[in-house]
């Protein structure tokens, strides 16, 4: 059954795990969470955005992708 995800409703703390929906990067193939999105960890946050570090996603060379800043209201909470 598909998982039920909740959009973040409050500013997440550093270290919080979130799911970045695949629709945020539609050009990229996703092999995490049955293609739903990528796990990321909050590095820092403001009222409206989060800087995220990718948990599993790697470049074709095996290196972690650079951190990214995204709007908090595009992210889902991961239990």
mmCIF file of C-alpha atoms in Angstrom:
data_model
loop_
_atom_site.group_PDB
_atom_site.id
_atom_site.type_symbol
_atom_site.label_atom_id
_atom_site.label_comp_id
_atom_site.label_asym_id
_atom_site.label_seq_id
_atom_site.Cartn_x
_atom_site.Cartn_y
_atom_site.Cartn_z
ATOM 1 C CA UNK A 1 0.000 0.000 0.000
ATOM 2 C CA UNK A 2 1.264 3.512 -0.710
ATOM 3 C CA UNK A 3 2.555 5.310 2.322
ATOM 4 C CA UNK A 4 0.647 8.292 3.650
ATOM 5 C CA UNK A 5 2.982 11.243 3.969
ATOM 6 C CA UNK A 6 2.380 14.505 5.774
ATOM 7 C CA UNK A 7 3.673 17.794 4.407
ATOM 8 C CA UNK A 8 5.835 19.530 6.978
ATOM 9 C CA UNK A 9 3.647 21.961 8.881
ATOM 10 C CA UNK A 10 6.285 23.442 11.160
ATOM 11 C CA UNK A 11 9.897 24.509 10.804
ATOM 12 C CA UNK A 12 11.953 21.303 11.084
ATOM 13 C CA UNK A 13 14.942 21.074 13.373
ATOM 14 C CA UNK A 14 18.433 20.222 12.161
ATOM 15 C CA UNK A 15 18.776 16.468 11.844
ATOM 16 C CA UNK A 16 15.125 15.906 10.890
ATOM 17 C CA UNK A 17 14.709 13.359 8.088
ATOM 18 C CA UNK A 18 12.414 14.415 5.270
ATOM 19 C CA UNK A 19 11.293 13.085 1.903
ATOM 20 C CA UNK A 20 11.930 15.255 -1.159
ATOM 21 C CA UNK A 21 9.173 14.281 -3.621
ATOM 22 C CA UNK A 22 10.310 13.049 -7.020
ATOM 23 C CA UNK A 23 8.164 15.787 -8.597
ATOM 24 C CA UNK A 24 10.653 18.381 -7.286
ATOM 25 C CA UNK A 25 13.249 16.942 -9.706
ATOM 26 C CA UNK A 26 11.058 15.356 -12.421
ATOM 27 C CA UNK A 27 14.008 14.946 -14.810
ATOM 28 C CA UNK A 28 15.797 12.639 -12.350
ATOM 29 C CA UNK A 29 15.067 8.944 -11.919
ATOM 30 C CA UNK A 30 14.301 8.018 -8.330
ATOM 31 C CA UNK A 31 15.037 4.592 -6.873
ATOM 32 C CA UNK A 32 14.209 5.420 -3.248
ATOM 33 C CA UNK A 33 10.855 4.871 -1.536
ATOM 34 C CA UNK A 34 9.371 3.088 -4.553
ATOM 35 C CA UNK A 35 10.124 6.129 -6.723
ATOM 36 C CA UNK A 36 8.199 8.536 -4.479
ATOM 37 C CA UNK A 37 11.205 10.640 -3.529
ATOM 38 C CA UNK A 38 14.575 10.924 -1.840
ATOM 39 C CA UNK A 39 15.501 10.892 1.828
ATOM 40 C CA UNK A 40 17.252 14.018 3.026
ATOM 41 C CA UNK A 41 18.345 15.421 6.375
ATOM 42 C CA UNK A 42 17.752 19.012 7.416
ATOM 43 C CA UNK A 43 21.058 20.873 7.836
ATOM 44 C CA UNK A 44 19.416 24.201 8.647
ATOM 45 C CA UNK A 45 16.064 25.884 8.200
ATOM 46 C CA UNK A 46 14.439 29.273 8.062
ATOM 47 C CA UNK A 47 10.757 30.057 8.296
ATOM 48 C CA UNK A 48 10.120 29.038 4.675
ATOM 49 C CA UNK A 49 13.099 26.994 3.444
ATOM 50 C CA UNK A 50 15.399 24.154 4.457
ATOM 51 C CA UNK A 51 18.957 23.337 3.479
ATOM 52 C CA UNK A 52 19.114 19.594 2.985
ATOM 53 C CA UNK A 53 21.836 16.951 2.759
ATOM 54 C CA UNK A 54 20.962 13.827 0.773
ATOM 55 C CA UNK A 55 20.913 10.632 2.844
ATOM 56 C CA UNK A 56 21.343 7.993 0.106
ATOM 57 C CA UNK A 57 21.418 9.787 -3.274
ATOM 58 C CA UNK A 58 24.815 9.783 -4.979
ATOM 59 C CA UNK A 59 26.279 11.014 -8.255
ATOM 60 C CA UNK A 60 27.183 8.438 -10.925
ATOM 61 C CA UNK A 61 30.723 8.651 -9.488
ATOM 62 C CA UNK A 62 29.444 7.669 -6.023
ATOM 63 C CA UNK A 63 29.830 11.095 -4.440
ATOM 64 C CA UNK A 64 27.087 12.718 -2.346
ATOM 65 C CA UNK A 65 25.146 15.390 -4.202
ATOM 66 C CA UNK A 66 25.627 18.954 -2.996
ATOM 67 C CA UNK A 67 23.256 20.242 -0.357
ATOM 68 C CA UNK A 68 20.139 21.897 -1.712
ATOM 69 C CA UNK A 69 17.784 24.586 -0.386
ATOM 70 C CA UNK A 70 14.089 23.875 -0.924
ATOM 71 C CA UNK A 71 10.816 25.342 0.257
ATOM 72 C CA UNK A 72 9.650 23.622 3.422
ATOM 73 C CA UNK A 73 6.118 23.257 2.064
ATOM 74 C CA UNK A 74 7.382 20.942 -0.704
ATOM 75 C CA UNK A 75 8.803 18.436 1.790
ATOM 76 C CA UNK A 76 7.228 15.504 3.599
ATOM 77 C CA UNK A 77 7.971 14.217 7.074
ATOM 78 C CA UNK A 78 9.706 10.846 7.292
ATOM 79 C CA UNK A 79 8.961 8.797 10.381
#
